[in-house]
Coordinates of C-alpha atoms and ligand atoms in Angstrom, one line a residue:
M1 CA 0.0 0.0 0.0
R2 CA 1.3 3.4 -0.9
T3 CA -1.4 5.5 0.7
I4 CA -0.2 7.1 3.9
I5 CA -3.0 7.5 6.4
E6 CA -3.3 9.4 9.7
P7 CA -1.9 6.9 12.3
F8 CA -4.6 7.6 14.8
R9 CA -8.3 7.4 15.3
I10 CA -10.3 10.3 16.6
K11 CA -11.9 9.9 20.0
S12 CA -12.8 13.4 20.9
V13 CA -13.7 16.2 18.4
E14 CA -14.0 20.0 18.4
P15 CA -16.7 21.4 16.1
I16 CA -15.7 23.8 13.4
R17 CA -18.2 26.6 12.8
M18 CA -18.8 27.1 9.1
T19 CA -19.1 30.7 7.9
N20 CA -19.8 32.3 4.5
R21 CA -17.9 35.1 2.7
E22 CA -20.3 37.9 3.9
E23 CA -19.9 36.9 7.5
R24 CA -16.1 36.7 7.1
I25 CA -16.0 40.2 5.5
S26 CA -17.6 41.6 8.6
F27 CA -15.4 39.6 11.0
L28 CA -12.3 40.8 9.1
E29 CA -13.4 44.4 9.0
A30 CA -14.0 44.3 12.8
A31 CA -10.5 42.9 13.1
H32 CA -9.1 45.7 10.9
Y33 CA -7.8 43.1 8.4
N34 CA -5.4 41.8 11.0
L35 CA -5.8 38.0 11.3
F36 CA -4.3 38.0 14.8
S37 CA -7.4 40.0 15.9
L38 CA -9.9 37.5 14.7
D39 CA -11.9 35.3 17.1
S40 CA -10.6 31.7 16.5
E41 CA -14.3 30.6 16.4
H42 CA -14.6 32.5 13.2
V43 CA -11.8 30.5 11.6
I44 CA -12.5 27.3 9.6
I45 CA -8.9 26.0 9.2
D46 CA -6.3 27.6 11.5
L47 CA -2.8 27.5 10.1
L48 CA -1.5 30.5 12.1
T49 CA 1.0 28.4 14.0
D50 CA 2.0 24.8 14.9
S51 CA 2.9 26.0 18.4
G52 CA 0.8 24.9 21.3
T53 CA -1.9 23.7 18.8
S54 CA -1.2 19.9 18.9
S55 CA -3.9 17.4 19.7
M56 CA -2.9 15.4 22.8
S57 CA -3.3 11.6 22.8
A58 CA -5.5 9.6 25.1
N59 CA -2.3 8.5 26.8
Q60 CA -1.2 12.1 27.4
W61 CA -4.6 12.9 28.9
A62 CA -4.3 9.8 31.1
S63 CA -0.8 10.9 32.2
M64 CA -2.1 14.2 33.2
M65 CA -4.4 12.6 35.8
R66 CA -1.4 11.3 37.7
G67 CA 0.2 14.8 37.7
D68 CA 1.6 15.5 41.2
E69 CA 1.2 19.1 42.1
S70 CA 3.6 19.3 45.0
Y71 CA 5.6 22.5 45.2
A72 CA 8.9 20.7 45.5
G73 CA 10.2 17.2 44.6
S74 CA 7.2 16.1 42.5
P75 CA 7.4 12.6 41.0
S76 CA 6.0 14.3 37.8
Y77 CA 9.3 16.2 37.6
D78 CA 11.2 12.9 37.8
R79 CA 9.1 11.5 34.9
F80 CA 9.7 14.7 32.9
H81 CA 13.4 14.6 33.6
K82 CA 13.7 10.9 32.7
A83 CA 11.9 11.5 29.4
V84 CA 14.0 14.5 28.4
Y85 CA 17.3 12.9 29.6
E86 CA 16.6 9.8 27.6
L87 CA 16.9 11.9 24.4
M88 CA 19.0 14.9 25.5
P89 CA 21.3 13.8 28.3
F90 CA 22.3 17.1 29.7
T91 CA 23.3 17.2 33.4
N92 CA 20.9 20.1 34.2
I93 CA 17.3 20.1 32.9
I94 CA 15.2 23.1 34.0
P95 CA 11.5 23.3 33.1
T96 CA 10.1 26.6 31.9
H97 CA 6.6 27.7 30.9
Q98 CA 7.6 27.9 27.2
G99 CA 10.6 28.3 24.9
R100 CA 11.1 32.1 25.2
A101 CA 11.2 31.8 29.0
A102 CA 14.2 29.5 28.6
E103 CA 15.8 32.0 26.1
K104 CA 15.2 34.9 28.4
I105 CA 16.9 33.1 31.3
L106 CA 19.8 31.8 29.2
F107 CA 20.6 35.2 27.6
S108 CA 20.2 37.1 30.8
I109 CA 23.1 35.0 32.1
I110 CA 25.4 34.9 29.1
G111 CA 24.3 37.8 26.9
G112 CA 25.3 41.5 27.3
K113 CA 26.9 44.3 25.4
G114 CA 29.8 43.4 23.1
K115 CA 28.7 39.8 22.9
Y116 CA 27.6 37.9 19.8
I117 CA 25.4 34.9 19.5
L118 CA 25.7 33.0 16.2
N119 CA 22.9 30.8 14.8
N120 CA 21.8 29.4 11.5
T121 CA 18.8 31.7 11.8
H122 CA 17.5 33.0 15.1
F123 CA 13.8 32.7 15.7
D124 CA 12.3 36.2 16.5
T125 CA 11.9 35.6 20.2
T126 CA 15.4 34.3 20.4
R127 CA 16.8 37.3 18.6
A128 CA 14.6 39.6 20.7
N129 CA 15.9 38.1 24.0
I130 CA 19.5 38.3 22.8
E131 CA 19.1 41.9 21.7
F132 CA 17.3 42.8 25.0
S133 CA 20.4 41.6 26.8
G134 CA 22.5 44.0 24.7
A135 CA 24.2 41.3 22.7
E136 CA 24.0 40.9 18.9
A137 CA 22.2 38.0 17.1
I138 CA 24.0 36.9 13.9
D139 CA 22.4 34.6 11.3
L140 CA 24.9 32.5 9.3
V141 CA 22.7 30.0 7.3
I142 CA 24.1 28.7 4.0
A143 CA 23.4 30.8 0.9
E144 CA 20.9 28.2 -0.5
G145 CA 18.8 28.7 2.7
K146 CA 17.8 32.1 1.5
I147 CA 16.8 31.1 -2.1
P148 CA 13.1 30.0 -2.1
S149 CA 13.5 27.9 -5.2
S150 CA 16.7 26.0 -4.2
E151 CA 16.0 22.3 -3.6
H152 CA 19.0 21.7 -1.2
P153 CA 18.0 18.9 1.1
F154 CA 19.4 20.7 4.3
K155 CA 18.7 24.3 3.7
G156 CA 18.9 24.9 7.5
N157 CA 22.6 24.2 7.5
M158 CA 25.1 26.6 9.1
D159 CA 27.6 28.2 6.8
I160 CA 30.7 26.6 8.4
E161 CA 33.2 28.9 6.7
K162 CA 31.3 32.1 7.6
L163 CA 31.0 30.7 11.2
E164 CA 34.8 30.3 11.6
A165 CA 35.6 33.6 9.8
F166 CA 33.2 35.4 12.2
I167 CA 34.7 33.8 15.3
K168 CA 38.2 34.7 14.1
E169 CA 37.2 38.3 13.3
K170 CA 35.3 39.0 16.6
G171 CA 37.3 36.8 19.0
A172 CA 36.0 33.6 20.7
E173 CA 36.0 35.4 24.0
N174 CA 33.1 37.6 22.7
I175 CA 31.0 34.6 21.6
P176 CA 29.5 32.9 24.7
L177 CA 27.7 30.3 22.5
V178 CA 26.8 29.2 19.1
M179 CA 23.3 27.9 18.4
L180 CA 21.7 25.7 15.8
T181 CA 17.9 25.9 15.3
I182 CA 16.5 22.6 14.2
T183 CA 14.5 22.7 12.1
N184 CA 15.2 26.3 10.9
N185 CA 11.8 27.9 11.4
S186 CA 12.6 31.4 10.1
G187 CA 14.3 29.9 7.1
G188 CA 11.2 27.9 6.0
G189 CA 11.2 25.0 8.5
Q190 CA 14.3 23.5 6.8
P191 CA 16.4 20.8 8.4
V192 CA 20.1 20.7 9.5
S193 CA 22.1 17.7 8.5
M194 CA 24.0 15.5 11.0
E195 CA 27.2 16.3 9.1
N196 CA 26.6 20.0 9.5
I197 CA 25.8 19.6 13.2
K198 CA 29.1 17.8 13.6
A199 CA 31.0 20.4 11.6
T200 CA 29.5 23.2 13.7
K201 CA 30.5 21.3 16.8
Y202 CA 34.0 20.8 15.5
V203 CA 34.5 24.6 14.9
C204 CA 33.0 25.3 18.4
M205 CA 35.4 22.9 20.0
K206 CA 38.4 24.4 18.2
Y207 CA 37.6 27.8 19.7
D208 CA 36.2 26.4 23.0
I209 CA 32.7 27.8 22.5
P210 CA 29.7 25.8 23.7
L211 CA 27.1 24.6 21.1
F212 CA 23.4 24.9 22.1
I213 CA 20.5 23.6 20.1
D214 CA 17.1 25.4 19.7
A215 CA 15.4 22.0 19.8
C216 CA 11.7 23.0 19.1
R217 CA 11.3 20.6 16.1
F218 CA 14.1 18.1 16.9
A219 CA 12.0 15.0 15.9
E220 CA 11.0 16.4 12.6
N221 CA 14.7 17.3 11.9
A222 CA 15.7 13.8 12.9
W223 CA 13.2 12.3 10.4
F224 CA 14.6 14.4 7.6
I225 CA 18.1 13.1 8.5
K226 CA 16.8 9.5 8.3
M227 CA 15.1 10.3 4.9
R228 CA 17.8 12.4 3.3
E229 CA 21.2 11.8 4.8
P230 CA 23.3 8.9 3.4
G231 CA 24.1 6.3 6.2
Y232 CA 21.0 7.1 8.3
E233 CA 18.3 5.2 6.3
N234 CA 18.3 2.3 8.8
V235 CA 19.1 4.1 12.0
P236 CA 16.1 4.5 14.4
V237 CA 14.9 8.1 14.9
K238 CA 15.6 7.8 18.6
T239 CA 19.2 7.0 18.0
I240 CA 19.5 9.9 15.5
V241 CA 18.0 12.2 18.1
Q242 CA 20.5 11.0 20.7
E243 CA 23.4 11.5 18.3
I244 CA 22.2 15.1 17.5
F245 CA 22.3 16.0 21.2
S246 CA 25.5 14.2 21.9
Y247 CA 27.2 17.0 20.0
A248 CA 25.6 19.8 22.0
D249 CA 26.4 21.4 25.4
G250 CA 22.8 22.5 26.0
C251 CA 19.5 23.4 24.5
T252 CA 16.4 25.5 24.7
M253 CA 13.1 23.9 24.0
S254 CA 9.5 24.9 23.3
A255 CA 7.5 21.8 24.2
K256 CA 4.6 23.4 22.3
K257 CA 6.1 21.9 19.2
D258 CA 7.8 18.5 19.2
A259 CA 6.7 17.5 22.8
L260 CA 3.1 17.5 21.5
V261 CA 1.7 19.6 24.3
N262 CA -0.1 23.0 24.5
M263 CA 2.2 24.7 26.9
G264 CA 5.7 24.1 28.3
G265 CA 9.4 24.2 27.6
W266 CA 12.9 23.7 29.1
L267 CA 16.4 24.9 29.3
A268 CA 19.1 22.3 29.6
M269 CA 22.9 22.4 29.8
N270 CA 26.0 20.8 31.1
N271 CA 27.7 23.9 32.5
A272 CA 27.0 23.7 36.3
E273 CA 27.8 27.4 36.9
W274 CA 25.4 28.6 34.3
A275 CA 22.8 26.2 35.5
E276 CA 23.0 27.5 39.0
A277 CA 22.6 31.1 37.8
A278 CA 19.7 29.9 35.6
R279 CA 17.9 28.2 38.6
N280 CA 18.3 31.4 40.6
L281 CA 16.6 33.4 37.9
L282 CA 14.0 30.7 37.4
I283 CA 12.9 31.1 41.0
L284 CA 12.3 34.8 40.3
T285 CA 10.4 34.5 37.1
E286 CA 9.1 30.9 36.6
G287 CA 9.0 28.9 39.8
F288 CA 10.8 26.3 41.9
P289 CA 13.3 24.2 39.8
T290 CA 11.2 21.0 39.9
Y291 CA 8.2 22.7 38.2
G292 CA 9.5 25.9 36.6
G293 CA 6.3 27.6 35.5
L294 CA 4.4 24.4 34.8
A295 CA 1.8 22.3 36.6
G296 CA 2.8 18.7 37.5
R297 CA 0.3 17.5 35.0
D298 CA 2.0 19.5 32.2
L299 CA 5.3 17.8 33.0
E300 CA 3.5 14.4 32.7
A301 CA 2.0 15.3 29.3
I302 CA 5.5 16.4 28.0
A303 CA 7.0 13.1 29.2
T304 CA 4.4 11.1 27.3
G305 CA 4.6 13.4 24.3
L306 CA 8.3 12.9 24.0
E307 CA 7.8 9.1 23.6
E308 CA 5.1 9.6 21.0
V309 CA 6.8 12.2 18.9
I310 CA 9.7 9.9 18.0
D311 CA 7.3 7.2 16.8
E312 CA 8.3 6.6 13.2
D313 CA 4.7 6.0 11.9
Y314 CA 3.8 9.4 13.4
L315 CA 6.8 11.2 11.8
H316 CA 6.2 9.5 8.5
Y317 CA 2.6 10.8 8.4
R318 CA 3.6 14.2 9.8
I319 CA 6.3 15.0 7.2
S320 CA 4.2 13.3 4.4
S321 CA 1.2 15.5 5.2
T322 CA 3.3 18.7 4.8
Q323 CA 4.8 17.4 1.6
Y324 CA 1.3 16.5 0.3
L325 CA 0.2 20.1 0.7
A326 CA 3.4 21.4 -0.9
S327 CA 3.3 19.1 -3.9
H328 CA -0.4 20.0 -4.7
L329 CA 0.4 23.7 -4.4
I330 CA 3.3 23.3 -6.8
E331 CA 1.0 21.4 -9.2
A332 CA -1.4 24.3 -9.1
G333 CA 1.4 26.6 -10.1
I334 CA 1.7 28.3 -6.7
P335 CA 5.3 29.4 -5.9
I336 CA 6.4 28.0 -2.5
V337 CA 9.7 27.8 -0.6
R338 CA 11.1 24.5 -1.7
P339 CA 11.4 21.8 -0.6
A340 CA 8.5 21.7 1.9
G341 CA 9.5 22.4 5.5
G342 CA 8.8 20.0 8.4
H343 CA 6.0 21.9 10.1
A344 CA 4.8 24.3 7.4
V345 CA 4.6 25.3 3.8
Y346 CA 5.6 28.8 2.9
I347 CA 4.0 30.5 -0.1
D348 CA 6.2 33.0 -1.9
A349 CA 3.5 35.7 -2.0
R350 CA 5.9 38.2 -3.6
A351 CA 6.3 35.9 -6.6
M352 CA 2.6 34.8 -6.7
L353 CA 1.2 38.4 -6.5
S354 CA 4.0 40.1 -8.5
H355 CA 1.6 42.9 -9.3
I356 CA 1.5 44.0 -5.7
P357 CA 4.6 46.0 -4.5
A358 CA 6.3 44.9 -1.3
L359 CA 5.2 48.0 0.5
E360 CA 1.6 47.2 -0.2
Y361 CA 2.1 43.8 1.5
P362 CA 1.5 41.0 -0.9
G363 CA 1.8 38.5 2.0
Q364 CA -0.9 40.2 3.9
A365 CA -3.1 40.5 0.8
L366 CA -2.8 36.7 0.2
A367 CA -3.5 35.9 3.9
V368 CA -6.5 38.2 3.9
E369 CA -7.9 36.6 0.7
M370 CA -7.4 33.1 2.1
Y371 CA -9.5 34.1 5.0
L372 CA -12.2 35.8 3.0
H373 CA -12.3 33.0 0.4
A374 CA -12.3 30.0 2.7
G375 CA -12.0 31.0 6.3
I376 CA -8.3 29.8 6.4
R377 CA -6.0 31.7 8.7
A378 CA -2.3 31.8 7.9
C379 CA 0.5 34.1 8.9
E380 CA 2.3 36.8 6.9
I381 CA 6.1 36.5 7.3
G382 CA 7.4 39.5 5.3
T383 CA 7.3 43.2 5.1
V384 CA 4.5 43.6 7.7
M385 CA 6.5 41.6 10.1
F386 CA 10.0 42.8 9.3
G387 CA 9.7 46.0 7.2
M388 CA 9.7 48.6 10.0
Q389 CA 13.2 49.9 10.8
A390 CA 14.4 51.1 14.2
N391 CA 14.7 54.7 12.7
G392 CA 11.0 54.6 11.7
T393 CA 11.4 54.1 8.0
E394 CA 9.9 51.2 6.1
V395 CA 11.7 48.9 3.7
A396 CA 10.8 45.7 1.9
A397 CA 11.7 42.6 3.8
P398 CA 14.0 40.1 2.0
M399 CA 11.0 37.9 1.2
D400 CA 7.2 38.2 1.4
L401 CA 6.0 34.8 2.5
V402 CA 2.8 33.4 3.9
R403 CA 3.3 30.5 6.3
L404 CA 0.8 27.7 6.4
A405 CA 1.8 26.0 9.7
I406 CA 0.2 22.6 10.2
P407 CA -0.8 21.8 13.8
R408 CA 0.2 18.3 14.9
R409 CA -2.5 15.5 14.7
V410 CA -5.3 18.1 14.3
Y411 CA -6.4 18.2 10.6
T412 CA -7.2 15.3 8.3
Q413 CA -6.3 15.0 4.6
S414 CA -9.7 16.4 3.6
H415 CA -9.0 19.5 5.6
I416 CA -5.8 19.9 3.7
D417 CA -7.6 19.2 0.4
Y418 CA -9.9 22.1 1.2
V419 CA -6.9 24.3 1.7
I420 CA -5.4 23.2 -1.6
E421 CA -8.7 23.9 -3.4
A422 CA -9.0 27.3 -1.9
L423 CA -5.5 28.3 -2.9
T424 CA -5.9 26.9 -6.4
E425 CA -9.0 29.1 -6.8
I426 CA -7.3 32.2 -5.4
N427 CA -4.4 31.6 -7.7
Q428 CA -6.7 31.5 -10.7
N429 CA -8.0 35.0 -9.9
K430 CA -4.9 36.4 -8.3
Q431 CA -4.8 39.5 -10.6
D432 CA -8.0 40.7 -8.9
L433 CA -6.2 41.0 -5.5
S434 CA -4.8 44.3 -4.4
G435 CA -2.6 45.4 -1.6
L436 CA -3.3 47.1 1.8
K437 CA -2.1 50.1 3.6
I438 CA -1.4 50.3 7.3
V439 CA -3.7 52.9 9.1
W440 CA -2.4 52.4 12.6
Q441 CA 0.6 50.5 14.1
P442 CA 2.3 50.1 17.5
K443 CA 5.9 51.0 18.0
Q444 CA 7.1 47.4 18.1
L445 CA 6.0 44.0 16.8
R446 CA 3.5 45.6 14.5
H447 CA 2.3 42.5 12.8
F448 CA 0.4 41.4 16.0
S449 CA -1.8 44.5 16.2
A450 CA -1.4 46.8 13.1
R451 CA -4.7 47.9 11.5
F452 CA -5.0 47.8 7.7
M453 CA -7.2 49.1 5.0
P454 CA -7.4 47.4 1.6
L455 CA -6.4 49.6 -1.2
N456 CA -9.2 48.5 -3.5
L457 CA -12.1 49.6 -1.3
K458 CA -14.9 51.4 -3.1
E459 CA -15.7 55.0 -2.0
K460 CA -18.8 54.0 0.0
Q461 CA -16.9 51.2 1.8
K462 CA -14.1 53.6 2.5
E463 CA -16.5 56.0 4.2
N464 CA -18.0 53.1 6.3
F465 CA -14.4 52.0 7.1
S466 CA -13.4 55.5 8.3
K467 CA -16.4 55.8 10.5
A468 CA -15.9 52.3 12.0
F469 CA -12.2 53.1 12.5
A470 CA -12.9 56.5 14.2
A471 CA -15.5 54.8 16.5
S472 CA -12.9 52.2 17.5
L473 CA -10.3 54.6 18.7
Ligands
F0G1 N1 12.4 28.9 18.8 C1 11.8 28.5 17.6 C2 12.5 28.0 16.5 C3 10.4 28.7 17.5 O1 9.8 28.4 16.4 C4 9.7 29.3 18.6 C5 8.3 29.6 18.6 C6 10.4 29.6 19.8 C7 11.8 29.4 19.8 C8 9.8 30.2 21.0 O2 9.0 29.2 21.7 O3 6.7 30.1 21.6 O4 7.3 28.4 23.3 O5 8.1 30.7 23.5 N2 7.6 29.6 17.5 C9 6.2 29.8 17.3 C10 5.8 29.8 15.9 C11 5.6 30.9 18.1 O6 4.7 30.1 15.5 O7 6.7 29.5 15.0 P1 7.7 29.6 22.5

């Protein structure tokens, strides 16, 4: 049999409320054309993020019932610790409420002015936490990683030559650590090869710099290694995961991705001095070191999730479902970042809507139309997100993408077929789409709350829009 099916049955369901285009127009107007401001009940298929949106298994729910909520020394912490240690055997494993909490603690300890943190590509919260500490975040992904049409199998790889050159130029003493983000979310969910992880570690060892892994999607990355890297075809995913972490000195983790839970994370490391400082900060901001911002039941759900996420039937289905979406979009002539990432497909909206200039936000225009046409919510990753400069001017981002992030174990193939049909129809009438302008924006992180006005509004609609806008202020 060649058909790949969802390797689970559905025991508990959440209804999806169907809406029509007219209803969606009014919901979107009320949200000022910002998809983050929509009520999720008004969304049919939600592809905004794969973070914290997984379905938990019956076993995870069962584990939660044995969660021990003691303030200190909970057996749930022991089960969490054992499950993490089995895959990532660091001597200090510190739970946090999510990934960015681990980042905040880590960079508060080792960041600061004059320091550089090197990564294939920093995720935005990682970059923000590094910059908040006063340090600089440097991205050194290979050149192919920035070319949407390049079919390189490991587009998340670190550029080893640039890495070594940067260390030589700035001095190892100014680089407290090097990171590898697996998979590389900001670069299209692209994996890093084992060979590249080893080469990065080799350079780090040469200059005595610790290597940390941003481990959010470690299991998806391991599956790509098994599928694409010669010599790993017959190695169990669990062994691949263990090998990855054997080259690292620590990691940050958002359990909201590859631990299959809705909330949680951790910070892990071998350096005892850093770990002591981290635990001291943890008590200020998260909680006691055996729960760190999580309930005992959350720790249990993570422990069980970590066993399930390395199941090869699950990973086969997971990566195949993303590839299924990607290959149908390619067939429909829609330009996407190639090859498909692990957790998401990224549409190249600038190429698709080439008649919309970058400063009229082709990514936002596509995301808005996906919602109006079919109630699908996706996320612009382009000029709206990155175009505003610190000096208040606006420039086009390097790319205008729309990310279709696939929640884990949530949607069936027919849901994905619905997305493919919607995008195919939008693509057929793409010349009718026009851009937007921003009518209000906050000082920072504008994509979350900026208000937009479509540029093709008719006079009457504009008048209504202005009145509604004035009333909302
Ligand atoms: N690192 C990576 C690579 C991420 O993708 C994320 C979150 C984080 C760190 C931060 O983790 O959300 O638990 O604090 N990514 C989400 C996304 C938000 O939609 O891609 P967190």
